[in-house]
């Protein structure tokens, strides 16, 4: 009876180990599409009035890895992760009409088209902190297959130093209009 019980425990442990390996492999394969690079250039500041409230927004220009202009980083499940890197000018040397003393500080993302397996893998997270030198910071946002995420970028002013005088965000993406 002891031999049978031991073989049963070994079989159960082997089964559990195989199940864990299969789950880990499925999760790795699920996120395997890779990393898509996008560049963001803060282009201009815009003031929006809503009744008595004025809000300043930063308008940005977005580019893919080959520096083709895109409406915004397509945060869709075609990629596993999207990296956004701030640049002061475009690859072609285009510069904003006015130099902005801003650096990418963080982003807030929202999943608008949830994946079926999202609950099985847990939360993707909604807040991301940028790192790197001022005016050249980057952040990475995970995106699962069959999901769409909208994102608001937050910039700090001035770009460098200990003192922050303002936080300025991009406009909330209009995913329903097909912009993302």
Short mmCIF file of C-alpha atoms in Angstrom, two decimals:
data_model
loop_
_atom_site.label_atom_id
_atom_site.label_comp_id
_atom_site.label_asym_id
_atom_site.label_seq_id
_atom_site.Cartn_x
_atom_site.Cartn_y
_atom_site.Cartn_z
CA UNK A 1 0.00 0.00 0.00
CA UNK A 2 2.90 2.36 0.73
CA UNK A 3 4.41 1.77 -2.71
CA UNK A 4 1.06 2.56 -4.38
CA UNK A 5 0.62 5.71 -2.30
CA UNK A 6 4.15 6.89 -3.15
CA UNK A 7 3.66 6.22 -6.88
CA UNK A 8 0.33 8.08 -6.70
CA UNK A 9 1.95 11.10 -5.02
CA UNK A 10 4.77 11.12 -7.61
CA UNK A 11 2.24 10.90 -10.44
CA UNK A 12 0.21 13.74 -8.94
CA UNK A 13 3.32 15.90 -8.43
CA UNK A 14 4.46 15.17 -12.01
CA UNK A 15 1.01 16.10 -13.31
CA UNK A 16 1.05 19.37 -11.32
CA UNK A 17 4.56 20.21 -12.56
CA UNK A 18 3.52 19.57 -16.18
CA UNK A 19 0.42 21.73 -15.71
CA UNK A 20 2.54 24.58 -14.28
CA UNK A 21 5.02 24.32 -17.17
CA UNK A 22 2.18 24.29 -19.69
CA UNK A 23 0.58 27.35 -18.06
CA UNK A 24 3.89 29.23 -17.98
CA UNK A 25 4.54 28.27 -21.62
CA UNK A 26 1.07 29.41 -22.65
CA UNK A 27 1.56 32.72 -20.88
CA UNK A 28 4.97 33.20 -22.54
CA UNK A 29 3.49 32.33 -25.94
CA UNK A 30 0.56 34.63 -25.23
CA UNK A 31 2.95 37.57 -24.76
CA UNK A 32 5.42 36.47 -27.43
CA UNK A 33 4.48 38.90 -30.24
CA UNK A 34 7.28 41.19 -29.09
CA UNK A 35 7.96 44.84 -28.50
CA UNK A 36 6.72 47.59 -30.80
CA UNK A 37 8.64 50.87 -30.70
CA UNK A 38 6.86 54.22 -31.03
CA UNK A 39 8.20 57.76 -30.67
CA UNK A 40 6.35 60.72 -29.20
CA UNK A 41 7.25 64.36 -29.81
CA UNK A 42 5.49 66.97 -27.65
CA UNK A 43 4.39 69.43 -30.34
CA UNK A 44 2.28 72.22 -28.85
CA UNK A 45 0.25 73.28 -25.83
CA UNK A 46 -3.47 73.87 -26.20
CA UNK A 47 -5.92 75.40 -23.73
CA UNK A 48 -9.42 73.95 -23.57
CA UNK A 49 -12.34 75.67 -21.81
CA UNK A 50 -15.18 73.77 -20.22
CA UNK A 51 -17.41 76.39 -18.63
CA UNK A 52 -15.26 78.28 -16.14
CA UNK A 53 -12.50 75.65 -16.12
CA UNK A 54 -9.45 75.97 -18.35
CA UNK A 55 -7.26 72.95 -18.95
CA UNK A 56 -3.91 72.94 -20.71
CA UNK A 57 -3.21 69.87 -22.84
CA UNK A 58 -0.09 68.87 -24.70
CA UNK A 59 -0.54 67.86 -28.32
CA UNK A 60 1.92 65.24 -29.48
CA UNK A 61 3.00 63.75 -32.76
CA UNK A 62 3.51 59.99 -32.83
CA UNK A 63 5.78 57.93 -35.07
CA UNK A 64 6.36 54.22 -35.53
CA UNK A 65 9.78 52.52 -35.46
CA UNK A 66 10.47 53.58 -39.08
CA UNK A 67 9.48 57.17 -38.28
CA UNK A 68 6.23 57.06 -40.24
CA UNK A 69 3.68 59.34 -38.65
CA UNK A 70 0.76 57.59 -36.94
CA UNK A 71 -2.33 59.06 -35.25
CA UNK A 72 -1.27 57.56 -31.94
CA UNK A 73 0.47 54.47 -30.70
CA UNK A 74 -1.81 51.59 -31.69
CA UNK A 75 -2.10 49.84 -28.36
CA UNK A 76 -3.67 46.69 -29.77
CA UNK A 77 -2.91 43.06 -29.16
CA UNK A 78 -0.86 42.80 -32.38
CA UNK A 79 2.14 43.45 -30.13
CA UNK A 80 3.01 42.09 -26.70
CA UNK A 81 4.42 45.36 -25.43
CA UNK A 82 4.56 48.92 -26.77
CA UNK A 83 7.48 51.17 -25.86
CA UNK A 84 7.00 54.92 -26.19
CA UNK A 85 10.14 57.04 -26.29
CA UNK A 86 10.07 60.82 -26.16
CA UNK A 87 12.12 62.71 -28.74
CA UNK A 88 12.67 66.45 -29.08
CA UNK A 89 12.47 66.39 -32.88
CA UNK A 90 11.45 63.93 -35.57
CA UNK A 91 13.90 61.74 -37.44
CA UNK A 92 13.49 64.02 -40.46
CA UNK A 93 14.56 66.99 -38.34
CA UNK A 94 11.11 68.55 -37.99
CA UNK A 95 10.90 70.53 -34.78
CA UNK A 96 7.85 71.73 -32.87
CA UNK A 97 6.87 75.36 -33.61
CA UNK A 98 8.00 76.28 -30.09
CA UNK A 99 10.46 74.45 -27.84
CA UNK A 100 8.55 72.91 -24.94
CA UNK A 101 10.33 72.37 -21.63
CA UNK A 102 8.54 69.06 -20.98
CA UNK A 103 9.57 65.49 -20.32
CA UNK A 104 7.44 62.36 -20.39
CA UNK A 105 6.83 61.39 -16.77
CA UNK A 106 4.10 58.74 -16.76
CA UNK A 107 1.11 57.27 -18.53
CA UNK A 108 -2.29 55.95 -17.58
CA UNK A 109 -3.76 53.20 -19.75
CA UNK A 110 -7.24 51.74 -19.84
CA UNK A 111 -8.23 48.48 -21.47
CA UNK A 112 -11.27 49.18 -23.63
CA UNK A 113 -11.63 45.84 -25.38
CA UNK A 114 -10.80 43.20 -22.76
CA UNK A 115 -9.23 39.90 -23.65
CA UNK A 116 -11.04 36.69 -22.83
CA UNK A 117 -7.99 35.44 -20.93
CA UNK A 118 -7.40 38.70 -19.05
CA UNK A 119 -9.00 37.38 -15.88
CA UNK A 120 -6.82 34.25 -16.04
CA UNK A 121 -3.58 36.25 -16.34
CA UNK A 122 -4.46 39.05 -13.95
CA UNK A 123 -4.36 42.80 -14.38
CA UNK A 124 -2.13 44.45 -16.96
CA UNK A 125 -1.71 47.48 -14.76
CA UNK A 126 -2.93 50.96 -15.54
CA UNK A 127 -0.13 53.27 -14.39
CA UNK A 128 3.34 53.41 -15.89
CA UNK A 129 6.36 55.50 -14.93
CA UNK A 130 8.81 56.73 -17.57
CA UNK A 131 12.55 56.49 -17.06
CA UNK A 132 15.58 57.93 -18.79
CA UNK A 133 17.18 61.31 -19.34
CA UNK A 134 14.94 64.41 -19.52
CA UNK A 135 13.31 64.82 -22.97
CA UNK A 136 14.36 61.24 -23.83
CA UNK A 137 12.35 59.14 -21.39
CA UNK A 138 10.64 55.87 -22.27
CA UNK A 139 7.92 53.68 -20.88
CA UNK A 140 6.63 50.23 -21.77
CA UNK A 141 2.93 49.30 -21.82
CA UNK A 142 1.77 45.65 -22.02
CA UNK A 143 -1.03 44.77 -24.42
CA UNK A 144 -2.61 41.32 -24.62
CA UNK A 145 -3.95 39.74 -27.81
CA UNK A 146 -7.58 40.67 -28.47
CA UNK A 147 -7.32 43.84 -26.38
CA UNK A 148 -7.28 47.53 -27.17
CA UNK A 149 -5.90 50.08 -24.74
CA UNK A 150 -6.26 53.83 -24.64
CA UNK A 151 -3.55 55.91 -23.02
CA UNK A 152 -3.05 59.38 -21.59
CA UNK A 153 0.54 60.57 -21.34
CA UNK A 154 1.58 62.91 -18.52
CA UNK A 155 4.49 65.33 -18.95
CA UNK A 156 6.24 67.38 -16.30
CA UNK A 157 7.52 70.91 -16.59
CA UNK A 158 10.31 71.85 -16.37
CA UNK A 159 11.89 68.83 -18.01
CA UNK A 160 14.78 68.63 -15.52
CA UNK A 161 15.44 69.58 -11.93
CA UNK A 162 13.93 68.86 -8.55
CA UNK A 163 11.11 71.38 -8.78
CA UNK A 164 8.00 70.54 -10.82
CA UNK A 165 5.86 73.55 -11.72
CA UNK A 166 3.22 71.78 -13.83
CA UNK A 167 1.90 68.41 -14.93
CA UNK A 168 0.39 68.49 -18.40
CA UNK A 169 -1.44 65.55 -19.98
CA UNK A 170 -2.43 64.58 -23.48
CA UNK A 171 -6.07 64.46 -24.45
CA UNK A 172 -7.96 61.28 -23.68
CA UNK A 173 -7.89 59.07 -26.82
CA UNK A 174 -11.07 58.81 -28.85
CA UNK A 175 -11.03 55.05 -29.32
CA UNK A 176 -14.68 54.92 -30.31
CA UNK A 177 -13.91 57.13 -33.34
CA UNK A 178 -11.30 54.66 -34.55
CA UNK A 179 -8.35 56.88 -33.71
CA UNK A 180 -6.64 54.02 -31.90
#
